[in-house]
PDB file of C-alpha atoms in Angstrom:
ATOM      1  CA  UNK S 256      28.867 257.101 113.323  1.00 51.00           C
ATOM      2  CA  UNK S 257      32.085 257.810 111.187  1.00 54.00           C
ATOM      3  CA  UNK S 258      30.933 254.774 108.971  1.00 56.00           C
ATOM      4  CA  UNK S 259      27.741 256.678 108.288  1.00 49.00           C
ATOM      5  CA  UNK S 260      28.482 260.164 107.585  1.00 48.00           C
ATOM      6  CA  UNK S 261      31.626 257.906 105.292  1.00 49.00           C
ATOM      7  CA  UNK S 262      28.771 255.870 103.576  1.00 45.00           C
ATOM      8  CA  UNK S 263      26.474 258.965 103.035  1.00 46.00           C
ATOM      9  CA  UNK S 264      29.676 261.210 101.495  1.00 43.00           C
ATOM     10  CA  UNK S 265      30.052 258.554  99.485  1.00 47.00           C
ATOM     11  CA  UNK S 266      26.172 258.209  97.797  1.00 47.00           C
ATOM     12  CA  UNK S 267      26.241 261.607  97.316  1.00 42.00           C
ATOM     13  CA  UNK S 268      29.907 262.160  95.565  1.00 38.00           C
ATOM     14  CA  UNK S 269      28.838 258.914  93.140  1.00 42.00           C
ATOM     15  CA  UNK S 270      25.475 260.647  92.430  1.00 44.00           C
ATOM     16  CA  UNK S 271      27.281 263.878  91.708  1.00 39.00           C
ATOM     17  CA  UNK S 272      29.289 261.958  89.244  1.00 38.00           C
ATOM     18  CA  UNK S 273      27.499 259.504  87.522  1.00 38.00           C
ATOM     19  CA  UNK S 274      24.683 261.124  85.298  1.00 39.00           C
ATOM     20  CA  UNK S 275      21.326 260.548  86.550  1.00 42.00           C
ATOM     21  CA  UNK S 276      18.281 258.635  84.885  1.00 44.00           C
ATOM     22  CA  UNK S 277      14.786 260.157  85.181  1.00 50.00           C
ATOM     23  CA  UNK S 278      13.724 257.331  87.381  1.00 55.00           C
ATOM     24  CA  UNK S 279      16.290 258.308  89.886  1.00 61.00           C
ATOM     25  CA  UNK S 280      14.757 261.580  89.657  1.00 65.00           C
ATOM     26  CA  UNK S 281      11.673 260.907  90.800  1.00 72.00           C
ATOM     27  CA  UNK S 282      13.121 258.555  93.283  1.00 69.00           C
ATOM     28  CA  UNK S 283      15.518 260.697  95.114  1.00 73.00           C
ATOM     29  CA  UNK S 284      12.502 263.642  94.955  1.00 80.00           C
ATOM     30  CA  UNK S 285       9.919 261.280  96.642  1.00 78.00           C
ATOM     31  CA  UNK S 286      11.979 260.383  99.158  1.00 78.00           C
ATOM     32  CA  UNK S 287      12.975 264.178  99.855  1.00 81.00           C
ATOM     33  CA  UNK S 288       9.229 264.808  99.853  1.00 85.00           C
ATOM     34  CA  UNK S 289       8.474 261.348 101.946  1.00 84.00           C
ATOM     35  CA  UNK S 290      10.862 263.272 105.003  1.00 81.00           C
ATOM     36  CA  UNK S 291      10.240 266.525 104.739  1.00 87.00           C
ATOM     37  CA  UNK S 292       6.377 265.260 105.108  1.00 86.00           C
ATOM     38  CA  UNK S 293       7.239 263.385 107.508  1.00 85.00           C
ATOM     39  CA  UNK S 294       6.649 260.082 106.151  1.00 86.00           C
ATOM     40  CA  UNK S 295       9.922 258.471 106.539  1.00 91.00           C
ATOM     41  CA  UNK S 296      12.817 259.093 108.588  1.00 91.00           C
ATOM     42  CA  UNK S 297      16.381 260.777 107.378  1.00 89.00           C
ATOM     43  CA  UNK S 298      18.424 258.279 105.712  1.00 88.00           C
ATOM     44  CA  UNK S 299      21.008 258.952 107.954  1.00 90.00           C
ATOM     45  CA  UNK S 300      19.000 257.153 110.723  1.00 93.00           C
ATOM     46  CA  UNK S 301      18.199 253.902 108.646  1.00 94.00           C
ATOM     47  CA  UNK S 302      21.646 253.600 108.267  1.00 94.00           C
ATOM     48  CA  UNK S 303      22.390 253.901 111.858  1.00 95.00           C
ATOM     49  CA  UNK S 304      20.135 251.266 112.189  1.00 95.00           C
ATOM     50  CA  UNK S 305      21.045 248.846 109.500  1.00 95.00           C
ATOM     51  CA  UNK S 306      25.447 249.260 111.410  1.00 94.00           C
ATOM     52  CA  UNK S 307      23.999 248.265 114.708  1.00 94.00           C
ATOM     53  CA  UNK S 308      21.794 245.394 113.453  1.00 91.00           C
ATOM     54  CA  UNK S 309      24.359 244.266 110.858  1.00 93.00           C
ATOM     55  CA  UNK S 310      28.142 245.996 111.486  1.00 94.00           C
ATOM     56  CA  UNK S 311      29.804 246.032 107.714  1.00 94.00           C
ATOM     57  CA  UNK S 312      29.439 247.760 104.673  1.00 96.00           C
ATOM     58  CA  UNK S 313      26.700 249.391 103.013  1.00 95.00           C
ATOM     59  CA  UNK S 314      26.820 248.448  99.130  1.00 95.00           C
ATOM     60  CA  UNK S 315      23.763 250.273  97.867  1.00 93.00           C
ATOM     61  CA  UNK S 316      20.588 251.975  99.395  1.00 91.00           C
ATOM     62  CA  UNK S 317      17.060 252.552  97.664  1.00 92.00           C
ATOM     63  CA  UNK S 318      14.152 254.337  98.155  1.00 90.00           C
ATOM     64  CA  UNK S 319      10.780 252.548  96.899  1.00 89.00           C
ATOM     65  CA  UNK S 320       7.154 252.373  97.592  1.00 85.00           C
ATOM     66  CA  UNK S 321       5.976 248.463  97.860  1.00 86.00           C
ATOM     67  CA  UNK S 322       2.402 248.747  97.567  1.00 85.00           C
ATOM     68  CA  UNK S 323       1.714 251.773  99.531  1.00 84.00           C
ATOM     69  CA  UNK S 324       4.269 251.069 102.087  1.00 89.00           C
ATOM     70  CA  UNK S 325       8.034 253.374 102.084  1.00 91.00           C
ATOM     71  CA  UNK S 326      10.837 251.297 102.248  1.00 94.00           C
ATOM     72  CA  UNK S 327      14.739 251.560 102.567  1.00 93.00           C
ATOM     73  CA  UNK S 328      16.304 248.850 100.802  1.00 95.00           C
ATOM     74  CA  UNK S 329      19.820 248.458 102.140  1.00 95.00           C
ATOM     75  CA  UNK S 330      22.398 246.062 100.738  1.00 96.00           C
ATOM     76  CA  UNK S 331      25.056 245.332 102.983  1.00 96.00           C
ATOM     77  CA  UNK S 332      28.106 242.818 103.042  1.00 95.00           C
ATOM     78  CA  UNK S 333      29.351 241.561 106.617  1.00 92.00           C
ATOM     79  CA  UNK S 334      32.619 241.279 108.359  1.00 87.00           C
ATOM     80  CA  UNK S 335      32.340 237.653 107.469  1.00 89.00           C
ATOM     81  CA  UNK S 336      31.866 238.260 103.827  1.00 92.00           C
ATOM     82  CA  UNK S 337      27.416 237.330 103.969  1.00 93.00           C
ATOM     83  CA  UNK S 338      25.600 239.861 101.213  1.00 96.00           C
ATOM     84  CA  UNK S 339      22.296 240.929 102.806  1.00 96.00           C
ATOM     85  CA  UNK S 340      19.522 242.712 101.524  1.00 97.00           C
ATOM     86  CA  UNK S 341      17.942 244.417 104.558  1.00 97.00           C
ATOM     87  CA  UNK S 342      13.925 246.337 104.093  1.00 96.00           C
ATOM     88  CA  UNK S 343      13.519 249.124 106.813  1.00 96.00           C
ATOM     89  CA  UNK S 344       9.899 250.362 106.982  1.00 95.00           C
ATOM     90  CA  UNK S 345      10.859 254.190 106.019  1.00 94.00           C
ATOM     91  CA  UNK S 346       8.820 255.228 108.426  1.00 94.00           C
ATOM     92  CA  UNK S 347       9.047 253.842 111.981  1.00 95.00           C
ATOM     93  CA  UNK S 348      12.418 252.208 111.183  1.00 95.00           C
ATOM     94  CA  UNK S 349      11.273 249.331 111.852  1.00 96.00           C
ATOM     95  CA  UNK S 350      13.339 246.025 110.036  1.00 96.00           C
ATOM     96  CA  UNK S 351      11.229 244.166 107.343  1.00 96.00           C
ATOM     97  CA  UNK S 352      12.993 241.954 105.791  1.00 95.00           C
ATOM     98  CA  UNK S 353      16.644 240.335 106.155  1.00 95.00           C
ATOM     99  CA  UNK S 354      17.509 238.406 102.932  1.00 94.00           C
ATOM    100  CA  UNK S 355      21.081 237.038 102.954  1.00 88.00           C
ATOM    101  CA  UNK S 356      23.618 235.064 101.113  1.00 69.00           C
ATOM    102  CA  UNK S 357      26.903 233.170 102.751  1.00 57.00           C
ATOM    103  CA  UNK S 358      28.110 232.384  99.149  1.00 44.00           C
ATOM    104  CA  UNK S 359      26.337 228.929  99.380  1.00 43.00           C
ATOM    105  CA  UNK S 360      22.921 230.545  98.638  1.00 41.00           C
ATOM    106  CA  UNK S 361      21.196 230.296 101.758  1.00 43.00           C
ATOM    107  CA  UNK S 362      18.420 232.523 102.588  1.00 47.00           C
ATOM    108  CA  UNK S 363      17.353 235.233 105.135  1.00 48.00           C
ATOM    109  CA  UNK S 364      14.309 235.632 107.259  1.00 46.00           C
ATOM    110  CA  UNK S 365      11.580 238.129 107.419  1.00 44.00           C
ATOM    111  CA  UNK S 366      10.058 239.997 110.063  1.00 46.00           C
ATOM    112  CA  UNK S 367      11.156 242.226 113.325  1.00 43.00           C
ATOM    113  CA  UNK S 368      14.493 241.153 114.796  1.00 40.00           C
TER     114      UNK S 368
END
């Protein structure tokens, strides 16, 4: 859980930092409105998730609405060095979509794990 809380210092010191566009705005105030409604789970949670399923390092993390559904879009890069672009549905947790690179282009898969 160390990684986590290290991951989630981390997003908010470069957000502190870095001046934000109005897009991200509106982003980071949906999602805050998505869990306090109780439309999508903390962040903190997905990210739990995303460790277990795929132990390495979180790269970047987004918020966005894909045609009415929440997700968390969570790139990662594994202990072996594979890039993957994981969907969690924001609110059941559930995984998506794995979408992956080993440096030789190959793909992911999509669906429940």
């Amino acid at each position: 859980m160390n990684a986590v809380r290290t991951v989630l210092l981390s997003l908010v010191l470069l957000t502190m930092a870095l001046p934000a566009a109005a897009d991200d705005d509106r982003d980071h105030e949906r999602a805050r409105e998505a869990f306090r409604s109780g439309r999508a789970m903390p962040l903190e949670a997905i990210l739990a998730r995303a460790q277990a399923d795929f132990p390495g390092d979180i790269l970047d993390v987004e918020f966005e609405d894909e045609d009415g559904q929440i997700v968390y879009e969570i790139k990662t890069i594994t202990a072996e060095g594979r890039v993957l672009k994981l969907k969690y549905d924001a609110a059941t947790g559930d995984l998506l979509r794995v979408r992956g690179r080993n440096g030789k282009g190959e793909g992911g898969h999509h669906g429940k794990r």
